[in-house]
Short mmCIF file of C-alpha atoms and ligand atoms in Angstrom, two decimals:
data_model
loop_
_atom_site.label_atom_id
_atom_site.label_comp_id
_atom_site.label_asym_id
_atom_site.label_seq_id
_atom_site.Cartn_x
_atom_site.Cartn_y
_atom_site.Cartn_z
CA UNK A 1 121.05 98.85 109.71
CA UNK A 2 118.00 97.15 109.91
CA UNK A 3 114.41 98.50 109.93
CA UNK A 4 112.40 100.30 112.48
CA UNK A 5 109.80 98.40 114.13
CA UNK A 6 107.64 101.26 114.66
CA UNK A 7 107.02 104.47 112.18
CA UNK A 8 104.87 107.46 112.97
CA UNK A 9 103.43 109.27 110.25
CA UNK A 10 102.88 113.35 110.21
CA UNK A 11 99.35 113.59 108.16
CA UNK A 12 99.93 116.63 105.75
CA UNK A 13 97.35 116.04 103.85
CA UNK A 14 95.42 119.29 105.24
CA UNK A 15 97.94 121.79 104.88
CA UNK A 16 100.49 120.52 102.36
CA UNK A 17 97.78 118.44 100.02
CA UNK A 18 94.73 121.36 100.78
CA UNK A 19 96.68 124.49 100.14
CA UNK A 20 97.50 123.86 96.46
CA UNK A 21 93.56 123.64 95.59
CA UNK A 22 92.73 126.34 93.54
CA UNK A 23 89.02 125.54 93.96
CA UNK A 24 87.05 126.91 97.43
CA UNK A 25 86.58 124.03 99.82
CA UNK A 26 83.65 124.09 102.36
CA UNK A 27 85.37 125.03 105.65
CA UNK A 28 82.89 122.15 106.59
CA UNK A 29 84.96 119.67 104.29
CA UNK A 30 88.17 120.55 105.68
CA UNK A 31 87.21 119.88 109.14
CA UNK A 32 85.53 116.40 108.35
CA UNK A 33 88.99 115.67 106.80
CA UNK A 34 90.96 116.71 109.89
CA UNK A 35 88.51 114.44 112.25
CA UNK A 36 88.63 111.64 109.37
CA UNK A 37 92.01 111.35 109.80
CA UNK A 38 92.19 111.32 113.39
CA UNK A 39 89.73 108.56 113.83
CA UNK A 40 91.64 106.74 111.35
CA UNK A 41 94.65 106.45 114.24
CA UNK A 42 96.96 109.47 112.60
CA UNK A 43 98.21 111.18 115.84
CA UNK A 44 100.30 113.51 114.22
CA UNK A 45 97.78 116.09 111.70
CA UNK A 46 99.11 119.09 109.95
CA UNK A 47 95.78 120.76 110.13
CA UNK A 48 96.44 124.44 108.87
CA UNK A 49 99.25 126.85 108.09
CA UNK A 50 99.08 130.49 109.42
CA UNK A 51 100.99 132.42 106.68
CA UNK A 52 100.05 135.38 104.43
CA UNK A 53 96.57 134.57 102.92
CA UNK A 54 98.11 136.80 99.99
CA UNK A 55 100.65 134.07 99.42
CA UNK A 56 98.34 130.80 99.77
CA UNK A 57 94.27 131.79 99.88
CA UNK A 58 93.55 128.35 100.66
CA UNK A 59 95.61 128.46 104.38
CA UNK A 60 92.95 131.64 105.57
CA UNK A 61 90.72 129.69 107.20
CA UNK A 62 92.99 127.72 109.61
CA UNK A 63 92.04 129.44 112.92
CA UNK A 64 88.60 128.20 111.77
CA UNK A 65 89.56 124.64 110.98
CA UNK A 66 91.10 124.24 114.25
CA UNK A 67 88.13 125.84 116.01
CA UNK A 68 85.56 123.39 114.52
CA UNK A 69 87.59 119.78 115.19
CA UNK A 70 87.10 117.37 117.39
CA UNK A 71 90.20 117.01 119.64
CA UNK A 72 91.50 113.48 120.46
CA UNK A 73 92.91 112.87 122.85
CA UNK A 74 96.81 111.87 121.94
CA UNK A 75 96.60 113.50 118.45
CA UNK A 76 98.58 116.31 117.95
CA UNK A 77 97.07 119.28 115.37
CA UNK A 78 99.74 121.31 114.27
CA UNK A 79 100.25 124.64 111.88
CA UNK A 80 103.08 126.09 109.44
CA UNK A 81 104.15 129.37 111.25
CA UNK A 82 106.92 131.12 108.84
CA UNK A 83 107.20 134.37 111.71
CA UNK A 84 106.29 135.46 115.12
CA UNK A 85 103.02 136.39 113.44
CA UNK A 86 102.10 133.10 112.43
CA UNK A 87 102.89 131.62 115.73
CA UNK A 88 101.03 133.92 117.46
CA UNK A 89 97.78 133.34 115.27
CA UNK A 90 98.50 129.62 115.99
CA UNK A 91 98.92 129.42 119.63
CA UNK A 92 95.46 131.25 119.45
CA UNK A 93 93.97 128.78 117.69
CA UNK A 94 95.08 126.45 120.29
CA UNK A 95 97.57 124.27 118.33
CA UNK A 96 99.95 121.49 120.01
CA UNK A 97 102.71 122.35 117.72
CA UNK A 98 103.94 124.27 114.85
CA UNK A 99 106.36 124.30 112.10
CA UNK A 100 109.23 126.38 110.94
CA UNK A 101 110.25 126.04 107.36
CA UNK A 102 113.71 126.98 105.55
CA UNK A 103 115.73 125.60 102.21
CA UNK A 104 118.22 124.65 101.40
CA UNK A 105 118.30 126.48 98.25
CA UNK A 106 118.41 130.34 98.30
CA UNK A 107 116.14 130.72 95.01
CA UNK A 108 113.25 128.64 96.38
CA UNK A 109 114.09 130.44 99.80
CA UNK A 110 113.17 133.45 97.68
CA UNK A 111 110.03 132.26 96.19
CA UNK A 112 108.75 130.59 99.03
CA UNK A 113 109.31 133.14 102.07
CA UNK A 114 110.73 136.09 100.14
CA UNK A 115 113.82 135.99 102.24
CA UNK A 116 117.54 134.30 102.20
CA UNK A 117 118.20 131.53 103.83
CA UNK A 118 119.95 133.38 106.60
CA UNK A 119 117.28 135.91 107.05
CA UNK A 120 115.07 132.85 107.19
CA UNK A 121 116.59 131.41 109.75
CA UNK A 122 116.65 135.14 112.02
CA UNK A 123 113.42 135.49 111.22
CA UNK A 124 112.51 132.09 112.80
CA UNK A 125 114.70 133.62 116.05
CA UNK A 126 111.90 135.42 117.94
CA UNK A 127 109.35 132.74 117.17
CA UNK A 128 111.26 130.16 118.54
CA UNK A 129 111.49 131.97 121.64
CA UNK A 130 108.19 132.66 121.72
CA UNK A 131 107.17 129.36 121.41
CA UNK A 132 109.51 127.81 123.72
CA UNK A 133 107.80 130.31 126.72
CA UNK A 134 104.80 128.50 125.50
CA UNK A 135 106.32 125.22 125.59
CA UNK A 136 105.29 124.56 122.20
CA UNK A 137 107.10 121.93 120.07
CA UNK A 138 108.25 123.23 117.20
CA UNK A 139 109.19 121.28 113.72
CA UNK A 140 111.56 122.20 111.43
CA UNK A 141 111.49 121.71 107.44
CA UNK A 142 114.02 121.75 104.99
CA UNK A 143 113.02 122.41 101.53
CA UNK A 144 114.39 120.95 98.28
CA UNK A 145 116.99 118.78 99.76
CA UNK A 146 116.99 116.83 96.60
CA UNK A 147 116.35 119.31 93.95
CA UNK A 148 115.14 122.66 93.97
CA UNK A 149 113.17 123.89 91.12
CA UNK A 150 115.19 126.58 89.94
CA UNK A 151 119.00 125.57 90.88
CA UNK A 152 118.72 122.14 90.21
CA UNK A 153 121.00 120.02 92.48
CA UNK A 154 121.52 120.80 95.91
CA UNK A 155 124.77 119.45 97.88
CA UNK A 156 123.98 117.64 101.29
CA UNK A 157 126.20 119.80 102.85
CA UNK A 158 123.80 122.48 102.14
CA UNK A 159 120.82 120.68 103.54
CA UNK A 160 122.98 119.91 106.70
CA UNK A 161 123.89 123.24 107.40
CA UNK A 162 120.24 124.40 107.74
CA UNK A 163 119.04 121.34 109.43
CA UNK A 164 121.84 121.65 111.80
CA UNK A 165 121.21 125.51 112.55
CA UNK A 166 117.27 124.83 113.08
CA UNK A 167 118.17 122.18 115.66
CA UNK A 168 120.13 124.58 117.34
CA UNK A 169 117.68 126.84 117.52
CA UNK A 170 115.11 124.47 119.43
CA UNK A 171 113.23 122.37 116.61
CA UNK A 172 112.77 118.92 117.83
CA UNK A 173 112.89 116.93 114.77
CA UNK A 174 113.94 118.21 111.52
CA UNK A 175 111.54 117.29 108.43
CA UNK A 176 113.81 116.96 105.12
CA UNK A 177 111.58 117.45 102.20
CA UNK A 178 111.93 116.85 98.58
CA UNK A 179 109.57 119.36 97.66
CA UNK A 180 109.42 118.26 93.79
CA UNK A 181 109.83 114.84 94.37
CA UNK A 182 113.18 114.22 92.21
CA UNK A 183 115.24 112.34 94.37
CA UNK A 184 116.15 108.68 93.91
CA UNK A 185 117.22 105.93 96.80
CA UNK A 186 121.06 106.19 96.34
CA UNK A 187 120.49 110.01 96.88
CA UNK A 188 118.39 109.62 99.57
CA UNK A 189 120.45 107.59 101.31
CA UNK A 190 123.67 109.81 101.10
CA UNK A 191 121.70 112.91 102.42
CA UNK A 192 120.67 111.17 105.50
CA UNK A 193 124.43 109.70 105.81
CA UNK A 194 125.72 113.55 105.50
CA UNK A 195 122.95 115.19 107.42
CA UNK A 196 123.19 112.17 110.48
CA UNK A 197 126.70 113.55 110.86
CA UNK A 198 125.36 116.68 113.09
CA UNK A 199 122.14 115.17 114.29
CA UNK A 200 120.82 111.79 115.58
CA UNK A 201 118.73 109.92 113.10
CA UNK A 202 115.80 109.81 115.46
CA UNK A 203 115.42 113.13 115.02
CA UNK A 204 115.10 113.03 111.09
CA UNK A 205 111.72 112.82 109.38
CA UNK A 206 111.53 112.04 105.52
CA UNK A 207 108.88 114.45 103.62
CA UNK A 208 108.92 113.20 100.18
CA UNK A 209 106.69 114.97 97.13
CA UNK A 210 106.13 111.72 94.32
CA UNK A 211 106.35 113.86 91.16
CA UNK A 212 109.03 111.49 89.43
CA UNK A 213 107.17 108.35 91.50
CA UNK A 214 109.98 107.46 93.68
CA UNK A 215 108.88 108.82 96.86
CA UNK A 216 108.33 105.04 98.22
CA UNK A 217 111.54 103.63 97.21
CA UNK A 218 113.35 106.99 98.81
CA UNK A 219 111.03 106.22 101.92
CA UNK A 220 112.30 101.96 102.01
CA UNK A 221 115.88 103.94 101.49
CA UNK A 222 115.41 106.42 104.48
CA UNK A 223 114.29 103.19 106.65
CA UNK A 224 117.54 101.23 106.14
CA UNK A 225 119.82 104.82 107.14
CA UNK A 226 117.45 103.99 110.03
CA UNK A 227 114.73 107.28 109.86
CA UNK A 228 111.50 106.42 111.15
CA UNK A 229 109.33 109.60 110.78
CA UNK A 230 107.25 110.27 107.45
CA UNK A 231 105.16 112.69 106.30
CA UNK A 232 102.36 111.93 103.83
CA UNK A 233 99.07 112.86 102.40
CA UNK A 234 96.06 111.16 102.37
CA UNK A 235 94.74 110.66 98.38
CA UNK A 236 98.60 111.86 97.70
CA UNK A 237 96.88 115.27 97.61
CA UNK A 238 98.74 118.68 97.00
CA UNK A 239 102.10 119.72 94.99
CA UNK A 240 103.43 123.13 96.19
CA UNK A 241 102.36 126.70 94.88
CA UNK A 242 105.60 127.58 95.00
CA UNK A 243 107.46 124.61 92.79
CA UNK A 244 105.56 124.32 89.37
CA UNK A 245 104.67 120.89 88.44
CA UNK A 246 105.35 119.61 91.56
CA UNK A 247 102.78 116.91 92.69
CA UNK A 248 101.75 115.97 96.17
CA UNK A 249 103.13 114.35 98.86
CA UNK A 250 103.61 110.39 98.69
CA UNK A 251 100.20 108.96 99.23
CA UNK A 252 99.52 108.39 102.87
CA UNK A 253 97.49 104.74 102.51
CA UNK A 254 100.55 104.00 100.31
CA UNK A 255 102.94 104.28 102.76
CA UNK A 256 101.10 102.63 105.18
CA UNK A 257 100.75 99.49 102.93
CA UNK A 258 104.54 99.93 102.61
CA UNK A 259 105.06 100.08 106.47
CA UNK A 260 102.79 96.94 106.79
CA UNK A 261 103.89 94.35 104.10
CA UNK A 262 107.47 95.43 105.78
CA UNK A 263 105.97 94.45 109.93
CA UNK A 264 106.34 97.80 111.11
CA UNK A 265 103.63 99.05 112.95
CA UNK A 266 102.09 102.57 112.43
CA UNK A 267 98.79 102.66 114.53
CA UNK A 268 97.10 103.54 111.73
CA UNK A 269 93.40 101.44 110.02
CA UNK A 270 94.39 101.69 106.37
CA UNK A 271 90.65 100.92 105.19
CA UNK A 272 89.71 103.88 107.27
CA UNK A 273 91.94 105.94 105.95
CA UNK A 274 91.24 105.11 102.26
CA UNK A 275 87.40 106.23 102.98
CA UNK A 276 88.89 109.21 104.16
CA UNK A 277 90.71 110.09 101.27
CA UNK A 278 88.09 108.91 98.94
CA UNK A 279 85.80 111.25 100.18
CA UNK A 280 87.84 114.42 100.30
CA UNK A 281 88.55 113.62 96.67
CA UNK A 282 84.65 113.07 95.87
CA UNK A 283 83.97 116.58 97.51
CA UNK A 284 87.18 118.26 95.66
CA UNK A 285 86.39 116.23 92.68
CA UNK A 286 89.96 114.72 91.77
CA UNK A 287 91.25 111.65 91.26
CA UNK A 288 92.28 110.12 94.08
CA UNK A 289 96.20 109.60 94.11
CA UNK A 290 96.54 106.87 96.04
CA UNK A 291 97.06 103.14 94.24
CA UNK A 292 96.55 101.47 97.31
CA UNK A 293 93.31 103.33 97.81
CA UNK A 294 92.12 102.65 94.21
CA UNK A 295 92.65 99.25 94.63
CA UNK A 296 91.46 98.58 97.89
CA UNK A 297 88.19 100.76 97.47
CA UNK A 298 87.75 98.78 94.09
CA UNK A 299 88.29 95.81 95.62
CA UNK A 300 85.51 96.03 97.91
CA UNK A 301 82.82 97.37 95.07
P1 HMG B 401 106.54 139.13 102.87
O1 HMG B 401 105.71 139.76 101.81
O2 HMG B 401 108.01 139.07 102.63
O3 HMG B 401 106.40 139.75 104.30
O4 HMG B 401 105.97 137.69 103.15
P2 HMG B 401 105.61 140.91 104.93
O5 HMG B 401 105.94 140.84 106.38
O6 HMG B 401 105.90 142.17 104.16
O7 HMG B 401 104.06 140.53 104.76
C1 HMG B 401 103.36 140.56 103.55
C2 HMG B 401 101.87 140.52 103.82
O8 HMG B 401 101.54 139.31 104.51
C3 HMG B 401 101.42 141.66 104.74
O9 HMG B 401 100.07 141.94 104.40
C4 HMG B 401 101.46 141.00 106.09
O10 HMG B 401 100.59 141.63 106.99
C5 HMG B 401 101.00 139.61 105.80
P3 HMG B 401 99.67 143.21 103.52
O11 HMG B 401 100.25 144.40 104.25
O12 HMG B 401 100.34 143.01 102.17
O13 HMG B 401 98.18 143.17 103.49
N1 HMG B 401 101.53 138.58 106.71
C6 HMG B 401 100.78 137.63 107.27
N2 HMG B 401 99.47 137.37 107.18
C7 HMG B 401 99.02 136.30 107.89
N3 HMG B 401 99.80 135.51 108.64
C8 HMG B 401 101.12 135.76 108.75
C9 HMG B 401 101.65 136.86 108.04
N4 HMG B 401 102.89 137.37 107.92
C10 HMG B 401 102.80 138.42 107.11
N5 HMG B 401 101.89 134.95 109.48
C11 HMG B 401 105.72 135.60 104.29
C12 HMG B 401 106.63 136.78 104.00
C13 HMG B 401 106.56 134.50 104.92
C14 HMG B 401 104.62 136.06 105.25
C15 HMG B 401 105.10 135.13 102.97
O14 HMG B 401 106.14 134.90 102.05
C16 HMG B 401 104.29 133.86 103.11
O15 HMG B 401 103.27 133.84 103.78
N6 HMG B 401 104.72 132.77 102.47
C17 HMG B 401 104.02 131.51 102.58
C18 HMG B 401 104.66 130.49 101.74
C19 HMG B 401 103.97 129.16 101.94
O16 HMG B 401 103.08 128.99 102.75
N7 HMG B 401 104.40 128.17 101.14
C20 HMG B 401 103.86 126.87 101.19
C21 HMG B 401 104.25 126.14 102.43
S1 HMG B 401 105.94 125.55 102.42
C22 HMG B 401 105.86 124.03 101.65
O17 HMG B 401 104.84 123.68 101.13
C23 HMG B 401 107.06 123.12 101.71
C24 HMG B 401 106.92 122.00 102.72
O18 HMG B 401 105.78 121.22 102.46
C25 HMG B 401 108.16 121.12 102.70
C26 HMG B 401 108.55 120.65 101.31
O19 HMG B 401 107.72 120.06 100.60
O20 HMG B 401 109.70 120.88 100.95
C27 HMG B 401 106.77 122.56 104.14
MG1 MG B 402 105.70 119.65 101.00
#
């Protein structure tokens, strides 16, 4: 198959790089981020997550976040909503979209919602119907589809079953996440082949953590199976609360170097974005995670 000419990315860096900060950030920070980002040319920004402030402190000031940005036009802010609850907090904070999310593997289903897969997937019943009276867009995620943290392997066949079932139920692209980054290209490349058996590729996204530093070769693998949706976070911030050791998402200006050394076009200025993420990481004071970054904010000192 050859490659996609075009790629959009889904920004995660607020929500899936933010949340796992133990440290306070100034709600002022966050929103600078958010509007960073968005002047950089992302048009797709995870911005928040409306879930129990018990579960991830750093998430309770979404509403806020969303209240203090400055909407552009074409860019679409969206929120994690794991129950009606969540989506109804969202849709008062006037997002464009939200996002279900479900595993494939029942232990990290456990950990991460407190609930089966199953009663996952019921619980995500009323919300999508709630949502679609809004005519909200709703995304779908599938944890662990390469690993889970506590199981270890996870068949394909699992993954498709709850990407398939989440389709059903009204999500309009399904996000498959490797939540602790362990996969490898051959994997990668036989989950999409298994899960593209129910649903169209074009409505696949690749989410990939880069604990074991693969993230960019399983990203080159999901392009040739023909997926053309990737989420990413600026700096690489984050890892997951929920999956120890776990590091963030695949570096955002990374994968935008990728997508341009390969001709595909993402929208996105990849100098802007580096200043982004170089200044969340001054303010959070953290290394930033992003090689490209590194080098290219070197390069210009
Ligand atoms: P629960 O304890 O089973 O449910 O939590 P509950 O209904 O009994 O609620 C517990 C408490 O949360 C109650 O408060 C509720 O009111 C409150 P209390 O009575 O104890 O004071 N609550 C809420 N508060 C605010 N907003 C809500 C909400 N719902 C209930 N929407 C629940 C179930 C799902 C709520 C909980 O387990 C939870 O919030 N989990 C969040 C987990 C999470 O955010 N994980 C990180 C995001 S997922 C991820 O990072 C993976 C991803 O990136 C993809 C990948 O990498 O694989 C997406
Ligand atoms: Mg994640």
């Amino acid at each position: 198959m050859s490659l996609p000419t075009q790629v959009r990315l889904v920004e995660v860096g607020p929500r899936d790089g933010l949340q796992n900060e133990a440290q306070a950030i100034d709600l002022a920070d966050k929103i600078r981020l958010v509007d960073d980002l968005a002047a950089a040319g992302l048009t797709h920004i995870e911005a928040g997550s409306f879930v129990s402030p018990k579960w991830v402190p750093q998430m309770a000031g979404s509403a806020e976040v969303l209240a203090g940005i400055q909407r552009r036009p074409g860019v679409r802010y969206s929120a994690l909503t794991p129950n009606l609850r969540g989506l109804e907090a969202a849709l008062q904070a006037g997002v464009d979209e939200v996002a279900v999310f479900a595993a494939a593997s029942e232990s990290f289903s456990q950990r991460n919602i407190n609930c089966s897969i199953n009663e996952s997937l019921q619980r995500f019943e009323p919300l999508m119907e709630a949502a679609a009276r809004h005519n909200l867009p709703v995304r779908g995620y599938v944890s662990c589809v390469l690993g889970c943290p506590y199981e270890g392997d996870i068949a394909p066949t699992a993954v498709a079953r709850v990407a398939k079932a989440l389709t059903e139920m009204g999500c309009y692209e399904i996000s498959l996440g490797d939540t602790i980054g362990v996969g490898t290209p051959n994997a990668t490349r036989r989950l999409i082949e298994t899960v593209a058996r129910d649903l169209p590729r074009e409505r696949l996204a690749g989410h990939f953590h880069d604990t074991y530093g693969q993230a960019l070769a399983n990203i080159y693998a999901s392009l040739l199976e023909g997926v053309a949706v990737f989420d990413s976070s600026v700096a690489g911030l984050g890892g997951c609360p929920y999956a120890q050791g776990a590091t963030g998402n695949v570096a955002s200006e990374d994968v935008l170097y990728l997508l341009h050394g390969l001709g595909i076009a993402t929208g996105v200025d990849l100098q802007r974005l580096a200043e982004a993420g170089q200044r969340i990481c001054q303010r959070l004071g953290r290394a930033n995670g992003s090689r490209v970054a590194r080098a290219l904010l070197a390069g210009r000192a």
